[in-house]
Coordinates of C-alpha atoms in Angstrom, one line a residue:
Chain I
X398 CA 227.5 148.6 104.7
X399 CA 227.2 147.8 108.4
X400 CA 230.2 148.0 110.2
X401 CA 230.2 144.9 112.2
X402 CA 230.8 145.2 116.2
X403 CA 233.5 143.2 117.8
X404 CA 232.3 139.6 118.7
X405 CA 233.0 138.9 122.5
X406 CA 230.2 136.2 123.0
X407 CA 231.2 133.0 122.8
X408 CA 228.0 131.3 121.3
X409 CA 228.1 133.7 118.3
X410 CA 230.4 132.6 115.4
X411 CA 232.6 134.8 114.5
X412 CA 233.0 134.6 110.7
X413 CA 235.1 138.1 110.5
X414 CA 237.6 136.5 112.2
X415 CA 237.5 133.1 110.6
X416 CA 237.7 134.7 107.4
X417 CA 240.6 136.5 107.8
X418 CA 242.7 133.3 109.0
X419 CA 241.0 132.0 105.7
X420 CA 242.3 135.2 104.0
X421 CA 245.9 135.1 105.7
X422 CA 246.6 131.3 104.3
X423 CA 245.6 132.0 101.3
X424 CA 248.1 134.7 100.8
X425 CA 250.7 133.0 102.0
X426 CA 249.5 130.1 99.6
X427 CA 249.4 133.0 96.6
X428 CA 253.1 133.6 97.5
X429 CA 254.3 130.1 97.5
X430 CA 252.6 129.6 93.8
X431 CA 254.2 132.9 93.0
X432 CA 257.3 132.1 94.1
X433 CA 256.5 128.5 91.9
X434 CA 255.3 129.5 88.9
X435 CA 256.1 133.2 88.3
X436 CA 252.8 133.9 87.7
X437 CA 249.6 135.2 89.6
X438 CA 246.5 133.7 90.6
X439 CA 243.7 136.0 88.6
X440 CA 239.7 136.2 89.0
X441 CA 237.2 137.5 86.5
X442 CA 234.0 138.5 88.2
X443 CA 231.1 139.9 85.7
X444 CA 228.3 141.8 86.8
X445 CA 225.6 142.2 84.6
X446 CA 223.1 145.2 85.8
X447 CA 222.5 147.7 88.8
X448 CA 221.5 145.3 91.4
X449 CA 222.7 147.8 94.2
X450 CA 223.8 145.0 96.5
X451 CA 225.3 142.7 94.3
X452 CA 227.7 145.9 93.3
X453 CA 228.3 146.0 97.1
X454 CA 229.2 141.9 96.8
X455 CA 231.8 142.5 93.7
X456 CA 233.2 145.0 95.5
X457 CA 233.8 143.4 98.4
X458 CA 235.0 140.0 96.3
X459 CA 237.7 142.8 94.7
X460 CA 238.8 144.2 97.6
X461 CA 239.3 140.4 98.9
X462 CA 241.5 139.9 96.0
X463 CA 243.6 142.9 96.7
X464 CA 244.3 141.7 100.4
X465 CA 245.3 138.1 99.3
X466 CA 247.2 139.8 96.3
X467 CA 245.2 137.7 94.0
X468 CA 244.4 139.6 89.9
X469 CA 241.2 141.0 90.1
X470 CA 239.9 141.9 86.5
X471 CA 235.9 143.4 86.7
X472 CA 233.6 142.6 83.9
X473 CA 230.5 145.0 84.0
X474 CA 227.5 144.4 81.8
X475 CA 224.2 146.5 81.2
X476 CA 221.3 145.4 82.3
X477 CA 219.7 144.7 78.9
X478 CA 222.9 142.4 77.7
X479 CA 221.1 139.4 76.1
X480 CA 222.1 135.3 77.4
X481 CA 224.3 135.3 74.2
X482 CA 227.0 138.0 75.2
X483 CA 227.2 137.0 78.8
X484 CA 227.9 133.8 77.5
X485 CA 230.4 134.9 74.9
X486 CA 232.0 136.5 77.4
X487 CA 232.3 133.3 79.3
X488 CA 233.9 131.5 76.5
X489 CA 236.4 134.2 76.2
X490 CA 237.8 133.7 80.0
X491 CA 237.3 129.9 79.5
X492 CA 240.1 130.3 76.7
X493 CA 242.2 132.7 78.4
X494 CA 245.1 131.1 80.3
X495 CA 246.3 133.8 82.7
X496 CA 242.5 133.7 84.0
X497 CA 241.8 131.2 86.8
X498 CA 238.4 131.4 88.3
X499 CA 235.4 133.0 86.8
X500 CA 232.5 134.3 89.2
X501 CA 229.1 135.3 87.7
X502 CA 227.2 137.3 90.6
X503 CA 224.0 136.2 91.0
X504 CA 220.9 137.1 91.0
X505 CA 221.3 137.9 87.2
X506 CA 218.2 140.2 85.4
X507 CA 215.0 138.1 84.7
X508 CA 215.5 137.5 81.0
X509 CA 218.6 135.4 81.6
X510 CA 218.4 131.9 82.4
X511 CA 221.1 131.4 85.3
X512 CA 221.3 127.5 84.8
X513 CA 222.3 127.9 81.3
X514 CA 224.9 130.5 81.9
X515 CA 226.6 128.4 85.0
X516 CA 227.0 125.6 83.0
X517 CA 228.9 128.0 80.4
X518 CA 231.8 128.1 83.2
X519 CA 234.5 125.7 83.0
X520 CA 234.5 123.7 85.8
X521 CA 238.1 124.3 86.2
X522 CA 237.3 127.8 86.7
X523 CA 234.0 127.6 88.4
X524 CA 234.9 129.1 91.5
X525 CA 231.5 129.7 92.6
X526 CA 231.1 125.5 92.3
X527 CA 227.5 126.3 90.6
X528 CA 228.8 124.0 87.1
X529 CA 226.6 121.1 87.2
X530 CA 229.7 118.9 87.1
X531 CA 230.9 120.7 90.3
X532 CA 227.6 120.2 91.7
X533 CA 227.5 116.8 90.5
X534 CA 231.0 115.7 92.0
X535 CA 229.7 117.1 95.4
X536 CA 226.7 114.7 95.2
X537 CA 228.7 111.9 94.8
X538 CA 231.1 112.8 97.7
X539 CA 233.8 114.0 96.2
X540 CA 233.8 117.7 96.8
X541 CA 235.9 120.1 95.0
X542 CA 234.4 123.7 93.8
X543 CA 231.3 124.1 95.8
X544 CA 228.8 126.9 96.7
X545 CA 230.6 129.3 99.1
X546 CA 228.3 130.2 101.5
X547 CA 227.5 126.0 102.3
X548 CA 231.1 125.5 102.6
X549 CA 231.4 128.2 105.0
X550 CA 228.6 126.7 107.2
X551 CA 231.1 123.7 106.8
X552 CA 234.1 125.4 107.5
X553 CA 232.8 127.1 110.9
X554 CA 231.6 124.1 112.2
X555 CA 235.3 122.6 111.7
X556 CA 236.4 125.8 113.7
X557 CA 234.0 125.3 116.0
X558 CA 235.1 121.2 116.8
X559 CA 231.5 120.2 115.9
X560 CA 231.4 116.8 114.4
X561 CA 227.8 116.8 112.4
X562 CA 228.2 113.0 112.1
X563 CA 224.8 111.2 113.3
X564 CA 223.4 114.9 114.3
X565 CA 219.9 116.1 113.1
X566 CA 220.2 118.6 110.8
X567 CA 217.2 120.8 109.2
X568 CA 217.6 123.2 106.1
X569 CA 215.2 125.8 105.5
X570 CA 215.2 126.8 102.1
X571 CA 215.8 124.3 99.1
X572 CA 217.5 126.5 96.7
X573 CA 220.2 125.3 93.9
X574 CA 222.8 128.0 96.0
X575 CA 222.4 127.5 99.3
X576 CA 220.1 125.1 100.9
X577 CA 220.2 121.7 98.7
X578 CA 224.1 122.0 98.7
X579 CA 224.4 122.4 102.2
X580 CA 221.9 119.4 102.9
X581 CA 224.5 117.2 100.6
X582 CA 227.6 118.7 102.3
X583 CA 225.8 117.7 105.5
X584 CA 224.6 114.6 104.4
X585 CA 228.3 113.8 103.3
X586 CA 229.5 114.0 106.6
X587 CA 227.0 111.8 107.9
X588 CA 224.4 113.8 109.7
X589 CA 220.9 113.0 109.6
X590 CA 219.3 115.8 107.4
X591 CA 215.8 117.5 106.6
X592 CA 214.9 120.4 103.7
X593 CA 212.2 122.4 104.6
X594 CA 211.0 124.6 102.7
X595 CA 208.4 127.6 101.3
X596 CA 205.9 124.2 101.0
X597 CA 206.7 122.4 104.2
X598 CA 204.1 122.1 106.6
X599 CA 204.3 123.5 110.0
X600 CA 207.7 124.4 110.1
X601 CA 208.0 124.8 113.4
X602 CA 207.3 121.0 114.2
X603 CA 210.4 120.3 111.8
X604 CA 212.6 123.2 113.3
X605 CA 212.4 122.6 117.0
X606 CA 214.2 119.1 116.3
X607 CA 217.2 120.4 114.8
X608 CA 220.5 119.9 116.5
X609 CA 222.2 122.2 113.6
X610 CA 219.6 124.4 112.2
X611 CA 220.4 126.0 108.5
X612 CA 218.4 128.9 107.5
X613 CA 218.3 130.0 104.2
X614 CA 214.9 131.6 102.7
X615 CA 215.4 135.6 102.5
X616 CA 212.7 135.9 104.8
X617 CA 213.7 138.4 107.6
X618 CA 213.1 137.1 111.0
X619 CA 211.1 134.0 110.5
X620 CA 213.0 131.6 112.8
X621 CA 211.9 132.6 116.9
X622 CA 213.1 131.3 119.6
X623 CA 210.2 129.0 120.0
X624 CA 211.1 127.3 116.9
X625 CA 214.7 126.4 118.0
X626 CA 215.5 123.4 120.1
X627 CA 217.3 124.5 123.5
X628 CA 220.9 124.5 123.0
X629 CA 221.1 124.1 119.1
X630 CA 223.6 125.6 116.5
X631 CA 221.8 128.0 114.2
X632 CA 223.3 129.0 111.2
X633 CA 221.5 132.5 109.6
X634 CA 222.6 132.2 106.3
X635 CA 218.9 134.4 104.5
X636 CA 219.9 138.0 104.0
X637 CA 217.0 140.4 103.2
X638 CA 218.3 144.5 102.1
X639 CA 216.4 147.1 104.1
X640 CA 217.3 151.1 103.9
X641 CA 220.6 149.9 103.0
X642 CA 221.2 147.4 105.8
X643 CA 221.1 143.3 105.7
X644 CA 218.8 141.4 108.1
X645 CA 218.7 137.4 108.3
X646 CA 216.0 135.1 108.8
X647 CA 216.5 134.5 112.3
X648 CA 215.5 136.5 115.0
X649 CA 218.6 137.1 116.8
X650 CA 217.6 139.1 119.9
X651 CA 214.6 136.7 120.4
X652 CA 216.7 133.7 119.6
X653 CA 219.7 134.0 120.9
X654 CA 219.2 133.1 124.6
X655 CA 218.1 129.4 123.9
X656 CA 221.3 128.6 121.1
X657 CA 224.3 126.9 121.9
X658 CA 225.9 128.6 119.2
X659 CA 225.1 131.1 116.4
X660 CA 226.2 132.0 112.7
X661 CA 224.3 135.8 112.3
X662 CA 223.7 138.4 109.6
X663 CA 225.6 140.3 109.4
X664 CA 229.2 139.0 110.4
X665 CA 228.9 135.2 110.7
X666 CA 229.0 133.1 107.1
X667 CA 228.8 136.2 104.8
X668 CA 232.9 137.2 105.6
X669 CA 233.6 133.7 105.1
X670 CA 231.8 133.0 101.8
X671 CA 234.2 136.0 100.5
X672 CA 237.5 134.0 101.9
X673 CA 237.0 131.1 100.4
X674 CA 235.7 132.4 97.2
X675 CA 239.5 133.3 97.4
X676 CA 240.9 130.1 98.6
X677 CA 239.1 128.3 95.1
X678 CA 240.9 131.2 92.8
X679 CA 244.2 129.8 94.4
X680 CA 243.1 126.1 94.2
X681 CA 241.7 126.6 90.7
X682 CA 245.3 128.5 89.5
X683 CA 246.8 125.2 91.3
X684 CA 244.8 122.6 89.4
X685 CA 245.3 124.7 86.0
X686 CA 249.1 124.5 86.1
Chain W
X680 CA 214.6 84.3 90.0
X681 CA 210.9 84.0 91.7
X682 CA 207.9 84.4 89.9
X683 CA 206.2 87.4 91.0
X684 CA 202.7 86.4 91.8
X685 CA 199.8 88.2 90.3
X686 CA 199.0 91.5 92.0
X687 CA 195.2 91.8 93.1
X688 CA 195.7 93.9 96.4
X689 CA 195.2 97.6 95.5
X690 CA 197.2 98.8 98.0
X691 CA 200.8 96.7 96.4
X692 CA 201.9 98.8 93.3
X693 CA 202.0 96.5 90.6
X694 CA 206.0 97.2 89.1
X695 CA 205.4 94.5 86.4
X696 CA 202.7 95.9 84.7
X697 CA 203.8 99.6 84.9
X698 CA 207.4 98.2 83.3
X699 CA 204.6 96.7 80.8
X700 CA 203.1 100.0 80.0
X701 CA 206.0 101.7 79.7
X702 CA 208.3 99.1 77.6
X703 CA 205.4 99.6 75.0
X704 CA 205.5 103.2 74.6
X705 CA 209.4 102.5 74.3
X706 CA 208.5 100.0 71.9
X707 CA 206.6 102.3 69.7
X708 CA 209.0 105.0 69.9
X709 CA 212.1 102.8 68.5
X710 CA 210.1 102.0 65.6
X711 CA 209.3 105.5 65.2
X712 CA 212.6 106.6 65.5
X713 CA 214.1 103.7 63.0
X714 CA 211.5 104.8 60.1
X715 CA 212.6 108.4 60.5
X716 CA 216.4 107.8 61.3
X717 CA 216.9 104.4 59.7
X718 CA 219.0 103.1 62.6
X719 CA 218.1 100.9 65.9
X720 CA 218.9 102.3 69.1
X721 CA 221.6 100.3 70.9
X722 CA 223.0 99.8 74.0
X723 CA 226.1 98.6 75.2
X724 CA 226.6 96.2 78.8
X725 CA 229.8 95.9 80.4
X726 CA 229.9 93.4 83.6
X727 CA 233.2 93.0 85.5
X728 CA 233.3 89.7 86.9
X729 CA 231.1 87.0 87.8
X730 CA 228.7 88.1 90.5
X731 CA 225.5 86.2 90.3
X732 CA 222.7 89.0 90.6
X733 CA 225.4 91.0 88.7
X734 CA 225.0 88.3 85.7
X735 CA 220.9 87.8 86.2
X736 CA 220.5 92.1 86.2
X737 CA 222.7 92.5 82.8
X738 CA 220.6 89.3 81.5
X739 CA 217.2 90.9 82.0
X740 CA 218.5 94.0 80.6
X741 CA 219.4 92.3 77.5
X742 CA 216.1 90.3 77.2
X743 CA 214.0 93.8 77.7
X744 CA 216.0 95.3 74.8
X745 CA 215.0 92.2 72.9
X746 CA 211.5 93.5 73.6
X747 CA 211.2 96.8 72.7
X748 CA 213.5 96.0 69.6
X749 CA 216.9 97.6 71.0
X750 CA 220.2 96.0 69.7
X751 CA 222.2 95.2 73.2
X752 CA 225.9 94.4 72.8
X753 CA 226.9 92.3 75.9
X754 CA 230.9 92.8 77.2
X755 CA 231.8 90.4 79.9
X756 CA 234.9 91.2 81.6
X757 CA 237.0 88.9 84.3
X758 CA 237.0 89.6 87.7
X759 CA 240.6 90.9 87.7
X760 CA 240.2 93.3 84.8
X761 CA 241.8 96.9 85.7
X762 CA 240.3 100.2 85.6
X763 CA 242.5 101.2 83.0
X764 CA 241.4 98.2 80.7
X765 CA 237.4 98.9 82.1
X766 CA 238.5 102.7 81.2
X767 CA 239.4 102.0 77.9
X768 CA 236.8 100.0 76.8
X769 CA 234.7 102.8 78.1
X770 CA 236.3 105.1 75.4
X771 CA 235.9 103.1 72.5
X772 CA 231.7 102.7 73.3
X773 CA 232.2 106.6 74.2
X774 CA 233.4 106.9 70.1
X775 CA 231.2 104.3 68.6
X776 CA 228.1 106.3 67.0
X777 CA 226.2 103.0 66.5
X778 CA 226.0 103.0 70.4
X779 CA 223.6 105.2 72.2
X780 CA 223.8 103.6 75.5
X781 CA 226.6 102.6 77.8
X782 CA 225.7 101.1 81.2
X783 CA 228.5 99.7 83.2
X784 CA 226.7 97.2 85.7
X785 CA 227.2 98.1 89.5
X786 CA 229.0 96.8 91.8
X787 CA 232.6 96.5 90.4
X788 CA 235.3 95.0 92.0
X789 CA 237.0 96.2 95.2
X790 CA 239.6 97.4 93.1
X791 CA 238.1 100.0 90.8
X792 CA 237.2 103.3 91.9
X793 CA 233.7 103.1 90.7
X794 CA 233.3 107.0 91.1
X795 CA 236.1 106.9 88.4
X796 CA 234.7 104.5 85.9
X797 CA 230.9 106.2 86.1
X798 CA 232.8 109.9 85.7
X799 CA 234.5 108.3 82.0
X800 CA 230.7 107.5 80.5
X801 CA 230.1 110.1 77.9
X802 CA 227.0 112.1 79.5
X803 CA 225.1 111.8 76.7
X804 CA 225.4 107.7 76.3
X805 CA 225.0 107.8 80.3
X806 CA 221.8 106.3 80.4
X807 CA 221.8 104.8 83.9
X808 CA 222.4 108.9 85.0
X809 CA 225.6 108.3 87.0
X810 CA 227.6 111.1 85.4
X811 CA 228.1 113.5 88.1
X812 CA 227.3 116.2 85.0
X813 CA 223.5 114.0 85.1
X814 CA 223.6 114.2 88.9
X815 CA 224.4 117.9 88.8
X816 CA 221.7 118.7 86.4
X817 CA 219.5 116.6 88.3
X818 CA 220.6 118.3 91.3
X819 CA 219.8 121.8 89.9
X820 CA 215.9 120.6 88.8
X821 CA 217.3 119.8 85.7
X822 CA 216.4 116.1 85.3
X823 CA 217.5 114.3 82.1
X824 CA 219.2 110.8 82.7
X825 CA 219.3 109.9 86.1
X826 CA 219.3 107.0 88.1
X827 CA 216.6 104.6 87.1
X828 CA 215.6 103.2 90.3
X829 CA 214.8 106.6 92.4
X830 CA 212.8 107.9 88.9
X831 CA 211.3 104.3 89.0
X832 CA 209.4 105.7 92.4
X833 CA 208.5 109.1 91.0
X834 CA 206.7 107.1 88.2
X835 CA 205.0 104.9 90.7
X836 CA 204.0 108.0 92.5
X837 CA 202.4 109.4 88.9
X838 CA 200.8 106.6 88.0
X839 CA 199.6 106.6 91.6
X840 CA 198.3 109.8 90.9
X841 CA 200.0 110.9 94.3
X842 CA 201.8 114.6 94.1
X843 CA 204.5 114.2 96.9
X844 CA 204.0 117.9 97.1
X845 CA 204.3 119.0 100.5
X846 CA 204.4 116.0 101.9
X847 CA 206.8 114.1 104.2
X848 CA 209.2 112.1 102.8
X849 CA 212.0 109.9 105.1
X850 CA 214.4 108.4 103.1
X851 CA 216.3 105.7 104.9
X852 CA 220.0 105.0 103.1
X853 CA 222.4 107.7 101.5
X854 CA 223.9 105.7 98.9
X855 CA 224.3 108.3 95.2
X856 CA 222.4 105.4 93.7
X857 CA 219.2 105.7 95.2
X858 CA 219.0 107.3 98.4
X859 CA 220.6 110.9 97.6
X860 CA 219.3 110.9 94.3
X861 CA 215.8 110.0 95.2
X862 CA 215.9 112.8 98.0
X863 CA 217.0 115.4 95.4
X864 CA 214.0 114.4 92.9
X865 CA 211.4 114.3 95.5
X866 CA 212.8 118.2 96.9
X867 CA 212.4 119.4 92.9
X868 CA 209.0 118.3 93.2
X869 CA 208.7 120.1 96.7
X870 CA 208.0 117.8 99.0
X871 CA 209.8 118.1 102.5
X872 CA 212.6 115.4 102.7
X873 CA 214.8 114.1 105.2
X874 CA 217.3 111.6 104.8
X875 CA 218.4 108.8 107.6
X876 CA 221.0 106.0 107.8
X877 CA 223.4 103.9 108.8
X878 CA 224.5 106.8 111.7
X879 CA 221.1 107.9 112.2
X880 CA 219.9 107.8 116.2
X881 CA 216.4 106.4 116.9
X882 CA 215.6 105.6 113.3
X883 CA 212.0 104.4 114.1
X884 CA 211.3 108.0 115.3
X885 CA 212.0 109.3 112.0
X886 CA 210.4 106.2 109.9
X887 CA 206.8 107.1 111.9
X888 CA 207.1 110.7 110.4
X889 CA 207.1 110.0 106.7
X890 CA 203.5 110.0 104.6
X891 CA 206.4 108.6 102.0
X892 CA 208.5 105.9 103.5
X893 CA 211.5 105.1 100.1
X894 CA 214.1 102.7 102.1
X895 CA 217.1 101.6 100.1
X896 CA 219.3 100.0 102.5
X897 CA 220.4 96.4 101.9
X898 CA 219.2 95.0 105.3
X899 CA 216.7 92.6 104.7
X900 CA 213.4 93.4 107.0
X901 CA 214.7 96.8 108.4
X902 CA 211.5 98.5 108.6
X903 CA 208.6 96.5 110.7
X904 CA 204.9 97.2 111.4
X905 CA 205.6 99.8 114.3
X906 CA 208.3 101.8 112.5
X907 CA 205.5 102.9 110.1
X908 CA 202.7 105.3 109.8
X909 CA 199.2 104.6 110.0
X910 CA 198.7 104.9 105.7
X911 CA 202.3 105.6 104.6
X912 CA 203.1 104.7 101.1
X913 CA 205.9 102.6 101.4
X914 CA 208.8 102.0 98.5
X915 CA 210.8 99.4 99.3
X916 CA 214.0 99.2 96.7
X917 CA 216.6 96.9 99.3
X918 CA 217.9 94.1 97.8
X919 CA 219.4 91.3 99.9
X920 CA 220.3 88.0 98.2
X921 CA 219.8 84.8 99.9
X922 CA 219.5 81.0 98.5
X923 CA 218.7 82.3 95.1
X924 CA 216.0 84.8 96.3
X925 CA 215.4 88.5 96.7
X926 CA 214.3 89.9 99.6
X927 CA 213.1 93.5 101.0
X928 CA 214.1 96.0 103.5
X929 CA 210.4 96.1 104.7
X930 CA 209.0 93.1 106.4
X931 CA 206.4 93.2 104.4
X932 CA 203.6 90.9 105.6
X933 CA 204.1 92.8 108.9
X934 CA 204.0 96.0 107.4
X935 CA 201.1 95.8 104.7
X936 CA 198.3 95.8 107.3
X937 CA 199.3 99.9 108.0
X938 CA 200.3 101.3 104.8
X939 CA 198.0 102.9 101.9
X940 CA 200.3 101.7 99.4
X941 CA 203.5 99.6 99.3
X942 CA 206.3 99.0 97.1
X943 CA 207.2 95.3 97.2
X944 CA 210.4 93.3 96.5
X945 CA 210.3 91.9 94.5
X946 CA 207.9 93.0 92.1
X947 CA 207.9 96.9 92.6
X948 CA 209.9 99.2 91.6
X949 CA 212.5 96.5 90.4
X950 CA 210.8 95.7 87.7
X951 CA 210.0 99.4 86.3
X952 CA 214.1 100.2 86.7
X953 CA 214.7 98.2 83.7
X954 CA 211.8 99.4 81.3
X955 CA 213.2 102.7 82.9
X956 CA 216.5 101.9 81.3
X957 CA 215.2 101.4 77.8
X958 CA 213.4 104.6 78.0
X959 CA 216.7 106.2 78.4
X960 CA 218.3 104.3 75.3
X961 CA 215.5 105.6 73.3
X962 CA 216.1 109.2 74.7
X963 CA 219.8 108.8 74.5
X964 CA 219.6 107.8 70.5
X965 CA 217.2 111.0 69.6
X966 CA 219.4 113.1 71.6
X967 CA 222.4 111.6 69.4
X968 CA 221.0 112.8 66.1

């Protein structure tokens, strides 16, 4: 893992540092329902395979519960486990109390259907917010567990002061995880909003009007600067693996001399999609007592 | 209610007689499914109140049940009825296997949380897709009931023969009726969408963009002549009441010189929501045994 260099710029988001103000309410929070309850917020991730970086990811999610002093218990699966026993599995931390949240890391192997196994999760555990009826909820405006990574777009804009009400918004990438929650999210607060996508037309045309641009395909370096309006807020939220190092989808170098402000990879959403993976273990301990 | 006059024009989709076509497939599959299950699909109405288009829409849902040959049981509630009471009744049609169908008829009263109510349908009787389990399926790709007007369009667009498919869609409104459910169905079938409103700036500058041009906002002759392209296809699905008549978002004499197709009100899509609707009951009752 890159080691992130100290952020002195001010147009680039910080999201280390964001996170760990995340990180330090949360403990505090973690005390206080201690303290309450005499018992300990817990988290189940389960991993199912090899997938080099999403070992990396529960690792990090692990050591994330150690800092907040939130139970971390690890659930590691073959690669050839069938749909049944992940979602046996499941069923078992649905049922047991002293577990609060459950996390499945995605991308799970090829044979499994993902859909089917999110909907597995009780949504009082669904700390990920992929359940449909999180998902569902979040449509309607009333968000509770939702996708991490969208939230922390949300999230850094609040720490940032940026109202996106009545802004133009573009989203590049449609997926379930990422870009059609964060178009909602956005949506919700009012923002004008476009998803573009792998079968949009001329991107460019569509990413030059972007006040808040939200990027989000896996494709490394696609956004330039001549697709960015001058002065906009890009958020870099892709995140492609190469020789053991993460790139985004936006060309920072080229790119960052026409933003107003900048989320990158690494070091700007990804720390914060960790944190508040942590602050939903404490609300969903909260909401189960 | 008007009569809607007979549609000659090519380019005004013809609502009436797609409701046609599809209320006789539905017709065919009840008595399909009463010689193999030996029951009649039913559905149950609840209105709150006494609002006039309320009492006309629950009355035309009734007399289209009467024509595919689906029992309808009609609950009329006062005006001052509470959630609790709505709730309630809610529970006993969520218990009652003789019903398939519950649809509670929008809008209620100022007093009921209407999130609330839609959230107590049983998922599986929810056959105007409100659930926010139905919207978080739909949200995901995985389309079962949802809301009948924004699948009303995607039909129109089928029967169009017209694959939205990388095209541009604007949607103007962000209600979870119509306008964020319709943007989530036409982003599953990959179109590039954009969604505009109330807090949008310059709204004719997005309107011009759009190849598809849905507008669901309640403001009777919004969208004129200049705020569309050259060929659009044009839904509209406003509704504004006045003197006992429906009327459009689209001025639509102005309008239909530009588009390729257009969507009228009435006569559009409105009609196709309610065949739409008895499609679901069908669906609901096979799913139910």
């Amino acid at each position: 893992m890159q080691e992130l260099p100290e952020v002195t710029d001010p147009r680039i988001i910080d999201g280390k540092k964001i996170a760990q103000g995340i990180e330090a309410d949360v403990k505090r929070g973690v005390e206080e329902f201690i303290s309450e309850h005499g018992i300990r917020p817990a988290l189940a991730t389960i991993l199912v395979g090899e997938h080099p970086p999403s070992k990396l990811y529960v690792k990090l999610k692990h050591w994330a519960c150690k800092r907040v002093g939130i139970i971390s218990e690890d659930h590691k699966l073959p690669q050839e486990t069938t749909q049944e026993e992940i979602i046996g599995l499941i069923a078992t931390m649905n049922k047991r109390p002293e577990i609060h949240g459950i996390l499945v890391q995605l991308p799970l192997p090829g044979h499994i259907d993902e859909r089917e196994v999110m909907m597995q999760i009780s949504p009082k555990k669904d700390v990920d917010g992929f359940n449909p009826l999180n998902m569902g909820k979040m449509l309607i405006g009333r968000e509770g567990f939702v996708p991490c990574t969208p939230k922390g777009i949300i999230r850094a804009l609040e720490e940032s002061k940026i109202d996106p009400h009545g802004m133009e918004v573009v989203v590049v990438g449609h997926s379930n995880v990422v870009g059609k929650p964060a178009a909602i999210m956005l949506l919700n607060r009012n923002a004008t909003v476009k998803v573009c996508h792998v079968y949009t037309k001329d991107l460019k045309s569509h990413t030059v009007e972007a006040d808040i641009l939200i990027v989000a395909t896996g494709v490394r370096g696609l956004i330039k600067a001549d697709m960015v309006k001058e002065g906009a807020i890009v958020f870099d939220v892709g995140i492609t693996w190469q020789d053991n190092k993460v790139y985004g989808d936006v060309d920072f170098d080229d790119v960052l001399p026409r933003v107003g402000l900048i989320s990158p990879v690494p070091g700007g959403v990804g720390p914060m999609t960790i944190a508040i993976l942590m602050e939903h273990t404490l609300m969903a301990a909260r909401m189960q007592r």
